[in-house]
Structure formats: structure tokens, C-alpha cells
Coordinates of C-alpha atoms in Angstrom, one line a residue:
Chain A
M1 CA 0.0 0.0 0.0
L2 CA 1.3 3.5 -0.9
T3 CA 1.5 6.2 1.8
D4 CA -0.8 9.1 1.5
K5 CA 2.1 11.2 0.2
E6 CA 3.1 8.7 -2.5
A7 CA -0.5 8.2 -3.6
K8 CA -0.9 11.9 -3.8
S9 CA 2.0 12.3 -6.1
R10 CA 0.3 9.9 -8.6
T11 CA -2.6 12.3 -8.9
E12 CA -0.6 15.6 -9.1
S13 CA -1.1 16.2 -12.8
P14 CA -4.0 14.0 -14.0
R15 CA -3.7 15.1 -17.6
L16 CA -4.2 12.0 -19.6
S17 CA -2.1 11.6 -22.8
S18 CA -3.5 10.1 -26.0
T19 CA -1.6 6.9 -25.3
G20 CA -3.0 7.0 -21.7
I21 CA -6.6 7.1 -23.0
E22 CA -5.8 4.2 -25.4
H23 CA -4.5 2.2 -22.5
I24 CA -7.6 2.8 -20.5
A25 CA -9.9 1.9 -23.4
Q26 CA -7.9 -1.3 -23.8
L27 CA -8.4 -2.2 -20.1
A28 CA -12.1 -1.4 -20.5
R29 CA -12.5 -3.4 -23.7
I30 CA -14.1 -0.5 -25.6
K31 CA -13.1 0.4 -29.1
L32 CA -13.0 4.2 -29.4
T33 CA -13.1 6.4 -32.5
E34 CA -10.4 9.1 -32.8
K35 CA -13.0 11.7 -32.0
E36 CA -14.0 9.8 -28.8
K37 CA -10.4 9.4 -27.8
D38 CA -10.0 13.2 -27.8
K39 CA -13.3 13.9 -26.1
F40 CA -12.9 11.3 -23.3
R41 CA -9.2 12.3 -22.7
K42 CA -10.4 15.9 -21.9
E43 CA -13.5 14.8 -19.9
L44 CA -11.7 12.2 -17.8
S45 CA -8.8 14.6 -17.1
S46 CA -11.3 17.2 -15.9
I47 CA -13.1 14.7 -13.6
L48 CA -9.7 13.5 -12.2
D49 CA -8.8 17.1 -11.7
Y50 CA -11.9 17.5 -9.6
V51 CA -11.3 14.3 -7.6
K52 CA -7.8 15.5 -6.7
K53 CA -9.6 17.5 -4.1
L54 CA -9.6 14.4 -1.9
N55 CA -5.8 14.9 -1.3
E56 CA -6.6 17.8 1.0
L57 CA -7.6 15.2 3.6
D58 CA -5.1 13.3 5.7
T59 CA -6.3 9.7 5.6
E60 CA -3.1 8.0 6.6
K61 CA -4.6 6.3 9.7
I62 CA -8.1 5.8 8.3
E63 CA -9.4 2.3 7.4
P64 CA -11.2 2.2 4.1
L65 CA -15.0 1.6 4.2
Y66 CA -16.0 -0.7 1.3
Q67 CA -19.5 -1.3 2.4
V68 CA -21.8 -0.2 5.2
T69 CA -23.8 -3.3 6.3
G70 CA -21.2 -4.7 8.7
I71 CA -22.2 -8.1 7.4
V72 CA -19.1 -10.4 7.0
N73 CA -19.2 -13.8 5.2
A74 CA -22.9 -14.4 4.7
L75 CA -23.1 -18.1 4.4
R76 CA -25.9 -20.6 3.7
P77 CA -26.2 -24.3 4.3
D78 CA -24.6 -26.3 1.5
E79 CA -27.9 -27.8 0.5
Y80 CA -29.4 -28.5 -2.9
R81 CA -31.8 -25.7 -3.8
K82 CA -34.7 -25.9 -6.2
D83 CA -35.2 -22.2 -6.8
F84 CA -33.7 -22.3 -10.2
E85 CA -34.0 -25.9 -11.3
M86 CA -32.6 -26.3 -14.8
D87 CA -35.2 -27.6 -17.3
K88 CA -35.8 -27.2 -21.0
D89 CA -37.6 -23.9 -20.5
L90 CA -35.0 -22.3 -18.3
N91 CA -32.2 -23.5 -20.5
E92 CA -34.0 -21.9 -23.5
K93 CA -34.5 -18.7 -21.4
L94 CA -30.8 -18.5 -20.6
I95 CA -29.0 -20.0 -23.6
G96 CA -31.7 -18.6 -25.9
Q97 CA -30.5 -15.1 -25.0
A98 CA -27.1 -15.6 -26.5
P99 CA -26.6 -13.8 -29.9
Q100 CA -25.2 -17.0 -31.3
S101 CA -26.0 -20.5 -30.0
E102 CA -26.4 -24.0 -31.1
N103 CA -28.5 -26.7 -29.3
R104 CA -27.6 -26.1 -25.6
F105 CA -24.4 -24.3 -26.3
I106 CA -23.3 -20.7 -26.7
K107 CA -21.1 -20.1 -29.8
V108 CA -18.2 -17.6 -29.8
K109 CA -15.7 -16.4 -32.5
S110 CA -12.3 -18.0 -32.6
V111 CA -10.0 -17.2 -29.7
L112 CA -6.7 -17.6 -31.6
K113 CA -5.8 -16.3 -35.0
K114 CA -6.1 -19.0 -37.6
Chain B
M1 CA -64.5 7.0 -14.7
N2 CA -63.7 10.3 -13.0
E3 CA -60.3 12.1 -13.5
V4 CA -58.9 11.4 -10.1
N5 CA -55.2 11.3 -9.0
Y6 CA -55.5 7.9 -7.3
T7 CA -53.5 7.0 -4.3
I8 CA -53.1 3.4 -3.1
R9 CA -55.8 4.0 -0.5
D10 CA -58.2 5.4 -3.2
I11 CA -57.8 2.1 -5.1
Q12 CA -58.4 0.0 -2.0
E13 CA -61.5 2.0 -1.2
G14 CA -62.7 2.0 -4.8
L15 CA -62.5 -1.8 -5.0
Q16 CA -64.2 -2.3 -1.7
K17 CA -67.1 0.0 -2.6
K18 CA -67.2 -1.6 -6.0
S19 CA -66.8 1.9 -7.7
F20 CA -64.6 0.0 -10.2
S21 CA -63.1 -3.5 -10.8
A22 CA -59.5 -4.5 -11.0
E23 CA -59.9 -4.7 -14.8
E24 CA -61.5 -1.2 -15.0
I25 CA -58.9 0.6 -13.0
F26 CA -56.1 -1.1 -15.0
S27 CA -57.7 -0.1 -18.3
H28 CA -58.3 3.4 -17.0
Y29 CA -54.5 3.7 -16.6
Q30 CA -53.8 2.0 -19.9
K31 CA -55.9 4.6 -21.7
K32 CA -54.2 7.4 -19.9
I33 CA -50.8 6.0 -20.9
D34 CA -51.9 5.6 -24.5
K35 CA -53.0 9.3 -24.5
D36 CA -50.1 11.0 -22.6
N37 CA -47.0 8.8 -23.0
K38 CA -46.2 10.1 -26.5
K39 CA -45.5 13.6 -25.1
L40 CA -43.8 12.4 -21.9
N41 CA -41.9 9.3 -22.9
A42 CA -42.2 8.1 -19.3
Y43 CA -42.8 4.4 -20.3
L44 CA -40.5 2.4 -22.6
S45 CA -42.9 -0.6 -22.7
T46 CA -46.3 -1.5 -21.4
F47 CA -48.0 -4.7 -20.3
D48 CA -51.4 -6.2 -20.5
L49 CA -53.2 -7.1 -17.3
Q50 CA -52.1 -10.5 -16.1
P51 CA -55.1 -12.7 -15.1
T52 CA -55.0 -13.0 -11.3
T53 CA -57.6 -13.4 -8.7
H54 CA -57.3 -10.3 -6.5
N55 CA -57.9 -10.9 -2.8
P56 CA -59.1 -7.8 -1.1
Q57 CA -57.0 -8.7 1.9
Q58 CA -53.8 -8.1 -0.1
S59 CA -52.4 -4.7 0.7
L60 CA -51.8 -3.7 -2.9
A61 CA -54.7 -5.6 -4.5
A62 CA -55.1 -4.5 -8.1
V63 CA -53.0 -1.3 -7.6
P64 CA -51.5 -0.4 -11.0
C65 CA -47.8 0.4 -10.7
A66 CA -44.8 1.2 -12.9
I67 CA -41.4 -0.4 -12.7
K68 CA -38.1 1.2 -13.6
D69 CA -36.6 -0.6 -16.6
N70 CA -33.5 -1.9 -14.6
I71 CA -35.7 -4.2 -12.5
L72 CA -36.4 -7.7 -14.0
V73 CA -40.0 -8.8 -14.6
D74 CA -40.0 -12.4 -15.8
G75 CA -40.6 -12.9 -19.5
T76 CA -40.5 -9.2 -20.4
I77 CA -38.0 -6.9 -22.1
C78 CA -35.6 -5.2 -19.7
T79 CA -33.3 -2.6 -21.3
A80 CA -31.9 -0.4 -18.5
S81 CA -32.4 2.2 -21.3
S82 CA -29.3 0.9 -23.1
K83 CA -29.0 -0.3 -26.7
I84 CA -26.8 -3.1 -25.4
L85 CA -29.9 -4.6 -23.7
K86 CA -32.5 -3.5 -26.3
N87 CA -33.9 -7.0 -26.8
Y88 CA -33.0 -8.6 -23.5
V89 CA -35.8 -10.7 -22.0
S90 CA -35.7 -11.2 -18.2
A91 CA -35.3 -14.8 -17.2
Y92 CA -36.8 -14.4 -13.7
D93 CA -38.6 -11.9 -11.4
A94 CA -36.6 -9.6 -9.2
T95 CA -37.3 -10.2 -5.5
V96 CA -39.2 -6.9 -5.3
I97 CA -41.4 -7.9 -8.2
K98 CA -42.2 -11.3 -6.6
K99 CA -43.1 -9.4 -3.4
L100 CA -45.4 -6.9 -5.3
K101 CA -47.0 -9.8 -7.1
S102 CA -47.8 -11.5 -3.8
A103 CA -49.2 -8.3 -2.5
G104 CA -51.6 -8.2 -5.5
A105 CA -50.1 -5.2 -7.4
S106 CA -50.6 -5.1 -11.2
F107 CA -47.9 -3.9 -13.6
L108 CA -48.6 -1.2 -16.2
G109 CA -45.1 -1.2 -17.7
K110 CA -41.4 -0.3 -17.5
T111 CA -40.2 3.3 -17.2
N112 CA -37.5 5.3 -18.9
M113 CA -34.2 6.1 -17.1
D114 CA -30.7 7.2 -17.7
E115 CA -28.7 4.4 -19.3
F116 CA -27.8 1.9 -16.5
A117 CA -29.1 4.5 -14.0
M118 CA -26.1 6.8 -14.8
G119 CA -27.4 10.3 -14.8
T120 CA -29.5 13.0 -13.2
S121 CA -31.8 14.0 -16.0
T122 CA -33.0 10.9 -18.0
E123 CA -31.3 12.5 -21.0
N124 CA -28.8 9.6 -21.0
S125 CA -31.5 7.2 -22.1
A126 CA -30.8 5.4 -25.4
F127 CA -34.5 5.8 -26.1
G128 CA -34.9 9.6 -25.8
P129 CA -35.4 11.8 -22.8
T130 CA -38.5 11.8 -20.6
K131 CA -40.2 15.2 -20.2
N132 CA -41.2 16.8 -16.9
P133 CA -45.0 16.8 -16.7
H134 CA -44.9 20.3 -15.1
D135 CA -43.0 21.7 -18.1
L136 CA -42.4 19.6 -21.2
T137 CA -39.2 21.6 -22.0
R138 CA -37.6 20.5 -18.8
V139 CA -36.0 17.3 -17.5
P140 CA -37.8 15.1 -14.9
G141 CA -34.6 14.5 -13.1
G142 CA -32.9 11.1 -13.0
S143 CA -32.0 8.5 -13.2
S144 CA -35.6 7.3 -12.2
G145 CA -37.1 10.1 -14.4
G146 CA -39.6 7.9 -16.1
S147 CA -40.9 6.6 -12.8
A148 CA -41.2 10.1 -11.3
A149 CA -42.9 11.5 -14.4
A150 CA -45.4 8.6 -14.5
V151 CA -46.4 9.1 -10.9
A152 CA -46.6 13.0 -11.3
A153 CA -48.7 12.7 -14.4
D154 CA -50.9 10.0 -12.8
L155 CA -49.9 7.4 -15.3
A156 CA -49.4 5.0 -12.4
V157 CA -50.5 4.9 -8.8
F158 CA -46.9 4.4 -7.7
A159 CA -43.6 3.4 -9.2
L160 CA -40.4 1.7 -8.2
G161 CA -37.1 3.3 -8.8
S162 CA -33.5 2.7 -7.8
D163 CA -31.2 5.2 -6.0
T164 CA -27.4 5.0 -6.1
G165 CA -26.6 8.7 -5.5
G166 CA -30.1 10.3 -5.5
S167 CA -31.8 8.6 -8.4
I168 CA -35.1 8.3 -6.6
R169 CA -35.0 11.5 -4.5
Q170 CA -33.9 14.0 -7.1
P171 CA -36.5 13.1 -9.8
A172 CA -39.2 12.9 -7.1
A173 CA -38.2 16.5 -6.2
F174 CA -38.2 17.7 -9.8
C175 CA -41.6 16.1 -10.5
G176 CA -43.2 17.0 -7.2
V177 CA -43.8 13.5 -5.8
V178 CA -42.6 11.6 -2.8
G179 CA -39.4 9.4 -3.3
L180 CA -38.0 7.1 -0.6
K181 CA -34.5 5.6 -0.6
P182 CA -34.5 2.9 2.1
T183 CA -31.4 2.0 4.2
Y184 CA -28.8 0.0 2.3
G185 CA -29.7 -3.6 3.0
R186 CA -33.4 -3.0 3.8
V187 CA -34.6 -4.0 0.3
S188 CA -33.3 -6.9 -1.8
R189 CA -31.3 -5.9 -5.0
H190 CA -31.8 -9.4 -6.5
G191 CA -33.0 -8.8 -10.1
L192 CA -31.9 -5.2 -10.2
I193 CA -29.4 -4.5 -12.9
A194 CA -26.3 -3.5 -10.9
M195 CA -24.6 -0.2 -11.3
A196 CA -22.7 0.4 -8.0
S197 CA -23.4 -2.6 -5.8
S198 CA -22.3 -1.0 -2.5
L199 CA -24.7 1.9 -3.0
D200 CA -27.7 0.8 -5.1
Q201 CA -31.1 0.5 -3.3
I202 CA -34.6 0.0 -4.7
G203 CA -37.4 2.2 -3.3
P204 CA -40.9 3.6 -4.1
L205 CA -42.0 6.9 -5.8
T206 CA -45.5 7.7 -4.6
K207 CA -48.1 10.4 -4.4
N208 CA -47.9 10.8 -0.6
V209 CA -45.9 9.6 2.4
Y210 CA -48.5 7.1 3.5
D211 CA -48.2 5.3 0.2
A212 CA -44.4 5.2 0.5
A213 CA -44.7 3.6 3.9
S214 CA -47.3 1.0 2.5
V215 CA -45.0 0.0 -0.4
L216 CA -42.0 -0.2 1.9
N217 CA -43.9 -2.6 4.0
I218 CA -44.1 -4.9 1.0
L219 CA -40.5 -4.4 -0.3
A220 CA -38.5 -4.7 2.9
G221 CA -36.9 -7.8 4.3
H222 CA -34.0 -10.2 4.2
D223 CA -33.6 -12.1 0.9
Q224 CA -31.5 -15.3 0.5
F225 CA -30.6 -14.1 -3.0
D226 CA -29.0 -10.8 -1.7
S227 CA -26.6 -11.5 1.1
T228 CA -26.3 -7.7 1.9
T229 CA -30.0 -7.6 3.0
A230 CA -30.3 -7.3 6.8
N231 CA -32.0 -9.9 9.0
K232 CA -34.0 -7.4 11.0
N233 CA -37.5 -7.2 12.1
I234 CA -39.7 -5.1 9.8
P235 CA -42.1 -2.8 11.6
D236 CA -45.4 -1.8 10.0
F237 CA -44.2 1.5 8.6
T238 CA -47.8 2.9 8.4
E239 CA -48.7 2.2 12.0
N240 CA -47.0 5.0 13.8
L241 CA -47.1 7.8 11.2
S242 CA -49.3 10.0 13.4
K243 CA -47.4 9.4 16.6
D244 CA -46.3 12.7 18.1
I245 CA -43.1 14.3 16.9
K246 CA -43.0 17.0 19.5
G247 CA -39.4 17.4 20.9
L248 CA -37.9 15.4 18.1
K249 CA -34.4 16.8 17.3
V250 CA -33.9 17.9 13.7
G251 CA -30.4 18.6 12.5
V252 CA -29.6 21.2 9.8
P253 CA -26.0 20.8 8.5
K254 CA -24.5 24.3 8.0
E255 CA -22.5 23.0 5.1
F256 CA -25.7 22.4 3.1
F257 CA -26.2 26.2 2.7
T258 CA -22.6 27.0 1.6
A259 CA -22.4 24.2 -0.8
P260 CA -19.3 24.4 -3.0
S261 CA -19.9 24.2 -6.7
V262 CA -18.0 22.1 -9.1
A263 CA -17.4 25.0 -11.4
S264 CA -15.4 26.9 -8.8
S265 CA -13.1 24.1 -7.9
R266 CA -11.9 23.1 -11.4
T267 CA -9.5 24.8 -13.8
P268 CA -10.1 26.6 -16.0
P269 CA -13.3 28.0 -14.6
K270 CA -16.1 28.0 -17.1
P271 CA -19.4 29.9 -16.6
S272 CA -22.2 27.4 -16.2
A273 CA -25.7 27.9 -17.5
T274 CA -27.0 28.8 -14.1
E275 CA -24.4 31.5 -13.6
R276 CA -25.4 33.0 -16.9
E277 CA -28.9 33.1 -15.7
G278 CA -27.6 35.2 -12.8
R279 CA -28.6 32.7 -10.1
G280 CA -25.0 32.3 -8.9
E281 CA -23.3 29.1 -7.9
G282 CA -24.4 26.2 -5.7
L283 CA -27.8 26.4 -4.0
S284 CA -30.4 28.5 -5.8
A285 CA -32.2 31.2 -3.9
E286 CA -35.6 29.8 -4.5
V287 CA -34.7 26.3 -3.3
E288 CA -33.0 27.8 -0.2
E289 CA -36.0 29.8 0.6
K290 CA -38.4 26.9 0.4
V291 CA -36.1 24.6 2.4
R292 CA -35.7 27.2 5.1
S293 CA -39.5 27.9 5.4
T294 CA -40.1 24.1 5.6
I295 CA -37.6 23.9 8.4
S296 CA -39.6 26.6 10.2
K297 CA -42.7 24.5 9.6
L298 CA -41.1 21.5 11.4
E299 CA -40.3 23.9 14.2
G300 CA -44.0 24.9 14.3
L301 CA -44.9 21.2 14.6
G302 CA -42.9 21.0 17.8
C303 CA -39.5 19.7 16.5
K304 CA -36.3 21.1 18.0
I305 CA -34.1 22.6 15.2
E306 CA -30.4 22.3 15.8
E307 CA -27.5 23.4 13.6
I308 CA -25.1 20.5 13.0
T309 CA -21.9 20.0 11.0
L310 CA -20.9 17.4 8.4
P311 CA -17.2 18.5 8.1
N312 CA -16.4 16.3 5.1
F313 CA -19.6 17.1 3.1
E314 CA -17.6 18.9 0.4
Y315 CA -15.6 15.8 -0.3
A316 CA -18.6 13.5 -0.8
L317 CA -19.1 14.2 -4.5
A318 CA -15.5 13.5 -5.4
T319 CA -15.6 10.3 -3.3
Y320 CA -18.8 9.2 -5.0
Y321 CA -17.4 9.8 -8.5
M322 CA -14.4 7.6 -7.7
I323 CA -16.2 4.7 -6.0
V324 CA -19.2 4.6 -8.5
P325 CA -17.1 4.3 -11.7
S326 CA -14.9 1.7 -10.1
E327 CA -17.8 -0.5 -9.2
I328 CA -19.4 0.2 -12.6
S329 CA -16.3 -0.9 -14.5
A330 CA -16.5 -4.2 -12.7
N331 CA -20.3 -4.7 -12.9
L332 CA -20.6 -3.8 -16.6
S333 CA -17.8 -6.1 -17.6
R334 CA -20.6 -8.7 -17.9
F335 CA -21.8 -7.1 -21.1
D336 CA -19.5 -8.9 -23.4
G337 CA -21.6 -9.5 -26.5
I338 CA -21.6 -13.2 -25.9
R339 CA -24.1 -14.5 -23.4
Y340 CA -26.8 -11.9 -23.9
G341 CA -27.4 -8.4 -25.3
H342 CA -26.1 -6.7 -28.4
S343 CA -23.3 -8.5 -30.3
A344 CA -21.3 -6.8 -33.0
G345 CA -21.8 -8.6 -36.3
S346 CA -18.6 -7.4 -37.7
A347 CA -16.3 -9.1 -35.2
S348 CA -14.0 -11.7 -36.6
M349 CA -12.3 -12.8 -33.4
L350 CA -13.5 -13.3 -29.8
I351 CA -11.5 -10.2 -28.6
D352 CA -13.1 -8.1 -31.3
T353 CA -16.6 -9.2 -30.1
Y354 CA -15.8 -7.6 -26.7
F355 CA -14.4 -4.3 -28.1
E356 CA -16.9 -3.8 -30.9
S357 CA -20.1 -5.0 -29.0
R358 CA -19.3 -2.6 -26.1
A359 CA -18.4 0.2 -28.5
E360 CA -21.7 -0.1 -30.3
G361 CA -23.9 -1.0 -27.3
F362 CA -22.9 1.5 -24.6
G363 CA -23.8 5.2 -24.7
Q364 CA -21.4 8.0 -23.8
E365 CA -21.9 8.1 -20.0
P366 CA -21.4 4.3 -19.4
K367 CA -18.3 4.5 -21.6
R368 CA -17.0 7.5 -19.6
R369 CA -17.6 5.8 -16.2
I370 CA -16.3 2.4 -17.2
M371 CA -13.1 4.0 -18.4
L372 CA -12.8 6.2 -15.3
G373 CA -13.3 3.2 -13.1
A374 CA -10.8 1.1 -15.1
Y375 CA -8.3 3.8 -14.6
A376 CA -9.0 4.3 -10.9
L377 CA -8.6 0.5 -10.3
S378 CA -5.5 0.1 -12.6
S379 CA -2.1 -0.8 -11.4
G380 CA -0.3 2.2 -9.9
Y381 CA -3.5 4.3 -9.4
Y382 CA -5.6 2.0 -7.1
D383 CA -4.2 3.5 -3.9
A384 CA -4.3 7.0 -5.1
Y385 CA -7.9 7.0 -6.3
Y386 CA -10.0 4.0 -5.3
L387 CA -8.5 3.4 -1.9
K388 CA -8.3 7.1 -1.1
A389 CA -12.0 7.4 -1.9
Q390 CA -12.9 4.5 0.4
K391 CA -11.0 6.1 3.2
V392 CA -12.8 9.4 2.8
R393 CA -16.1 7.4 2.6
R394 CA -15.4 6.3 6.2
L395 CA -14.9 9.9 7.3
I396 CA -18.2 10.8 5.7
K397 CA -20.0 8.0 7.5
N398 CA -18.3 9.0 10.8
D399 CA -19.7 12.5 10.3
F400 CA -23.2 11.2 10.1
D401 CA -22.6 8.8 13.1
S402 CA -21.6 11.8 15.2
A403 CA -24.5 13.9 14.0
F404 CA -27.0 11.2 14.9
E405 CA -25.7 11.2 18.4
K406 CA -27.2 14.6 18.7
V407 CA -30.3 14.6 16.5
D408 CA -33.0 12.2 15.3
I409 CA -33.2 13.3 11.7
I410 CA -31.2 15.5 9.3
V411 CA -32.9 17.8 6.8
G412 CA -31.9 19.9 3.8
P413 CA -32.4 20.4 0.0
V414 CA -32.6 17.4 -2.4
S415 CA -31.0 19.2 -5.3
P416 CA -29.4 22.7 -5.7
T417 CA -32.0 23.8 -8.3
T418 CA -35.5 23.0 -9.6
A419 CA -35.9 21.1 -12.9
F420 CA -33.5 22.4 -15.6
K421 CA -34.1 22.7 -19.4
I422 CA -33.5 19.6 -21.6
G423 CA -30.1 20.1 -23.1
E424 CA -29.0 22.8 -20.7
K425 CA -26.4 20.7 -18.9
S426 CA -25.9 17.7 -21.1
S427 CA -22.7 18.9 -22.6
D428 CA -20.8 19.1 -19.3
P429 CA -20.6 15.8 -17.3
L430 CA -19.4 17.6 -14.2
A431 CA -22.3 20.1 -14.2
L432 CA -24.6 17.1 -14.2
Y433 CA -22.7 15.4 -11.4
L434 CA -23.2 18.5 -9.2
E435 CA -27.0 17.8 -9.2
D436 CA -26.2 14.9 -6.8
I437 CA -24.3 17.0 -4.2
Y438 CA -27.0 16.7 -1.4
T439 CA -28.0 13.2 -2.1
V440 CA -24.7 11.2 -2.6
P441 CA -23.5 11.5 1.0
V442 CA -26.6 9.6 2.1
N443 CA -25.8 6.6 -0.2
L444 CA -22.1 6.6 0.9
A445 CA -23.2 6.2 4.5
G446 CA -26.0 3.8 3.6
L447 CA -28.7 5.8 5.3
P448 CA -32.4 6.1 4.5
G449 CA -33.5 9.4 2.8
I450 CA -36.8 10.8 1.5
S451 CA -37.8 13.6 -0.7
V452 CA -41.1 15.3 0.1
P453 CA -42.6 18.1 -2.1
C454 CA -42.4 21.4 -0.2
G455 CA -44.1 23.8 -2.6
N456 CA -43.0 25.6 -5.8
G457 CA -40.0 27.8 -6.2
K458 CA -40.8 31.5 -6.5
D459 CA -38.7 32.1 -9.6
S460 CA -39.3 29.0 -11.7
G461 CA -42.7 28.1 -10.3
L462 CA -41.5 24.5 -10.3
P463 CA -41.6 21.8 -7.5
V464 CA -39.0 21.9 -4.8
G465 CA -38.1 18.8 -2.8
F466 CA -37.3 18.7 0.9
Q467 CA -34.8 16.0 1.9
M468 CA -34.9 14.2 5.2
I469 CA -32.3 11.7 6.2
G470 CA -32.7 9.1 9.0
R471 CA -30.6 6.8 11.1
S472 CA -29.7 3.5 9.7
F473 CA -32.7 1.2 9.6
D474 CA -34.9 3.9 11.2
E475 CA -37.3 4.5 8.2
E476 CA -40.0 4.5 10.8
T477 CA -39.0 7.9 12.4
L478 CA -38.1 9.3 8.9
L479 CA -41.6 8.4 7.5
R480 CA -43.3 9.7 10.6
V481 CA -41.7 13.1 10.4
A482 CA -42.2 13.2 6.6
Y483 CA -45.9 12.3 7.0
Q484 CA -46.6 15.0 9.6
L485 CA -44.7 17.6 7.6
E486 CA -46.7 16.7 4.6
Q487 CA -50.0 17.1 6.5
G488 CA -48.7 20.4 8.0
L489 CA -47.7 21.7 4.6
K490 CA -51.2 20.9 3.2
L491 CA -52.8 23.2 5.8
T492 CA -50.8 26.3 4.8

């Protein structure tokens, strides 16, 4: 984990470069047009610039709060449940949603280049 | 059938007195929707009455309602107002839908929203904006704008919405109806299309506070399909609405009236549309006036008004706009063009299916937030952005915890302004984010919040919402104060 100071330095100048936005789009699995790259680069920079405001606060000794319920490890008995029993109808409802399917299977394009 | 703005109680009485049948009241609303939806675009799809036998003992017997289009109703299209789910058919009922069905409610249709609930104006819908019934040139708020407009125009008796940062309360305020966001964990999210899972909560939009309490009675409770739901006793929320509120302590955060604006804290400064109209930054004068006079009203009802402080209030919006995109980037990774939803026909390899389907299927705001989240969670930036925001989130929750040691409820505005013009803010994402400034802290802390109409602004003549925030899992007190305030405001 970075210290507050180290983390802060990462956000000093949140101006995204054009290769920066391409990297983010790659992570997000979204193909962008040239026009979109320019637009999102500016908009994301502006939002990150606003978020920089959080650095005014000293949070060195603060524990992060990921959720507010206080519930930890909600478990259930390891028993067979019949709530969603698979039959022909449910299979059709689920597999039938796939843009490409054959019988009971979902079809995808080739993973590796031929 | 007469032109009445029916509440849940009106429907119950009408059925008992045999003024109308279940079929008649449903077709009354269908006709209204046929007539008015073209101009409002509140509904994206409508249903026929499902043949059921209504038992008058059921609390929502034959009550026609509308459902936000990110909540699954088995066998029907659910789009979340996104092109990527244009033809998606729900494979099961959301838990809240199951509960409404058991209570006897009938479903009129699915309502418009900002795409995947990302927005504050319903302009981000892939299927066109919803119009505000009070002024068709203005937005209804968002993201549950279709639900709010449907209730305000009496195209439904009540509606369900979802609230991640104000998406029930703000449209309720803009449309002049009641909107309740329950405590996080009070209502199951099973079957709600996830945006930000640690903040999302389903709640009702209704014509009055009594109806909100009646619907919450049905929705609330632990669900084995949502492990974040609390295993707590559910009181009858309608039972104590009239119980005395004299001496109850009402906190008014001083920071609510000196709210910083996004425009002043970014570089370079750019005059916003509201500044050009001369209304200045932050809280508008007409909203402030109504909120202050409503606080006096509460004092008149015997509540003790106390100034309180939420020292980290000004950091809530920045915190929210780091946590939400991060959770979005994870939640929306399921839209891959393979298992369901839109798939790009042009893709030649699996990897292209992902890139092209998402490029074609998502609108601008989901793309913006997915990328922002991917960046905040990426190697080297996780600590600086995501973790930092989660730490500040704790500070914000601590502020509320301290405040609730002194007061029973907290009050203030819902939104800085009344409904704005369609197109007025849509070119500036940050200007739209500012709409959420009073509502997001409540979600970050997981607390219940309600918006109650408190009259119309003197400049715009449009509805103003009054926000009340309760202790965790104390919707009972929140609804009680809201109910008595509503009655008090009626008398003036």
C-alpha cells in the first residue's frame, strides 16, 4: 500500500495523454473512434482534476470503508436448492438469449488467430 | 371513470365500494398512458393485465404500478435504457417484483431512465429523454425520471425506482412527488441490474408519504438471494405515522447552505448555464427559501431545530465519483456481446466481439464511467484514487454517526436547483454530477432518505423537494416526520 504522500504524487497532474486514454480503453474493452479518444481524454482529465480535491484530507490512519452493512461472510447451508432448477424452459430462457447459440451451447468467435 | 389522481388508499376503497373493478382501474390507466405517453416518454414498454384473482386482503390488491426498466420482470424486455440490452428478456422476477405480485399489485409497464441509471436528467437514455409533466421543455430529473414523471402525471398509482446517489429522491423533487430511498440492506437488490453494488437501493416513488410507507412494508426484508440484506424485524411502517413528533431533534447541516460548486473548484473556470442566468453558484435562492421555510414548519410542529456540522460534506461528491465508476467498471464487464445483449456482427475474433459490441452497445456516459473506473482501479493508481475514496467514505460515515448522536433526523435540500431545461447541462458531465451534491453522502453512509414536495420555487414556479435523512434502519422515524410535515404543509 502506498503512503498518502506517495499516492498523492500519482494524482498531481492528472492530464491524460492520448496513449493514456488508449491504454484505459484497452483495459475497459471498448473500441474508441479518434474523436471519442480526444473527447474522453479531456473529460476524464477534468473529472480526475476535480477528484484531486480528496488529497486535501489526511487519511493516513483511516481504514477504508468498502460497504456499510457490517455483514461479514454471509453463508448458507450447503444444500441443494430448487429455486432455479434447470429444465428445457429455463435452458432456453438463458441460452436462448445468446446472440449465437447451437443446441444447448453458446457459440463464440475463434479465440486464436487462424 | 372520473379524473382522479388515485393513491393506493383510493384504489383499495374504490375496489371495496365496487366503484370500479381491477380490470376497469387497469384499463383506465392504460388509456391514460396511450394518450399521454407520446409527449412524456415516461414508459418504454407497457404490459397487459395479467389474469390473477385479487384478494381484497392483499395490501396492494389491483394497484396499478410502474417499474423502472432496470428491474427484472420475468418474460418481459428489460433494457436499462441501453442499446446493449435492447432485446434482453428477463429470465426471472426480481425479488421486489415477486413481493409486489404476492401483494396483489398489477404492472402497467417499464419506465425510462438514464442508461444503466447513470445520470440525473434521464437525458442519457438510449430511447430519448423523458419530459417533466410540469413543463415539457424541462427534464424530470434522473435516473428514475420515467418513474417520477409517470407518478406525477398520474400514469401510475406508484412506481419503483433505484437510488445509487439520488436517483429516486432527485427526480421525485423535480416532479413534485414523494421518493424514498431505504437504508442500504433494507430491500433486496436481486434482479436489479447492478450499477454500483455497495450503494444501489430500490425504493418507491409515490403520491404521498402514506403510500411510500405502504410500499416499503411490502418491499422490505431479508432475501437469501441478496446477502447484503439485513436480517432485521420489519415494523409496520404505516402504523406510527401519526405518533407525536414534539421534541424530536432535527439537525440542519450548516454545510448544506454553503455548498461548493463544481465550477469553482476546477480549472479553468467556465461559466455554467446557471451562472449565466444570474442565479449564482451552488444552492439556488428559490430552493434555499423553500427549504428554510419548511424547516420553520417543522419547528412549528414542535420539532427542535439544531445546527449541526458534516465537516467532510464537500468531499462527498469526489468520493462518490471515484467509487461509483470503479464499481461500474467491474459490474458492466458482464456485457461482453456473448451471453446476452447486443453483439457486433462485424467481429471476426473473440476479442473483437468484446471491443466492438461494447463500443456499439454502450452510450457515452457508461463508456465514460467504465473507463474512469478502469483507470482508478488500474495498477499504480488504485491506492491514489480508489482506496483514497474508500477512506474518505469512512470519514463521511463518521460525520453522520456523530451527528446522529445529537439529532434524530437531518434535513436539507434534495437538489441545488429545480428542474432544468432539456439540453441545458448535457454537454458538461461535471455540471450534471453537481446535481447529486446533497444526495450522494446519504448513499455513501448507507442511510435512508426521503424527498417530500415542499411547494414551488418563486422564480421558476416548479416543484422543490425537501430531503430528510434518517438513522440507519430507522425509516419509521423518517416516515413519521415526513408524514406529519406533509400534513402540515397541506394546511398552509
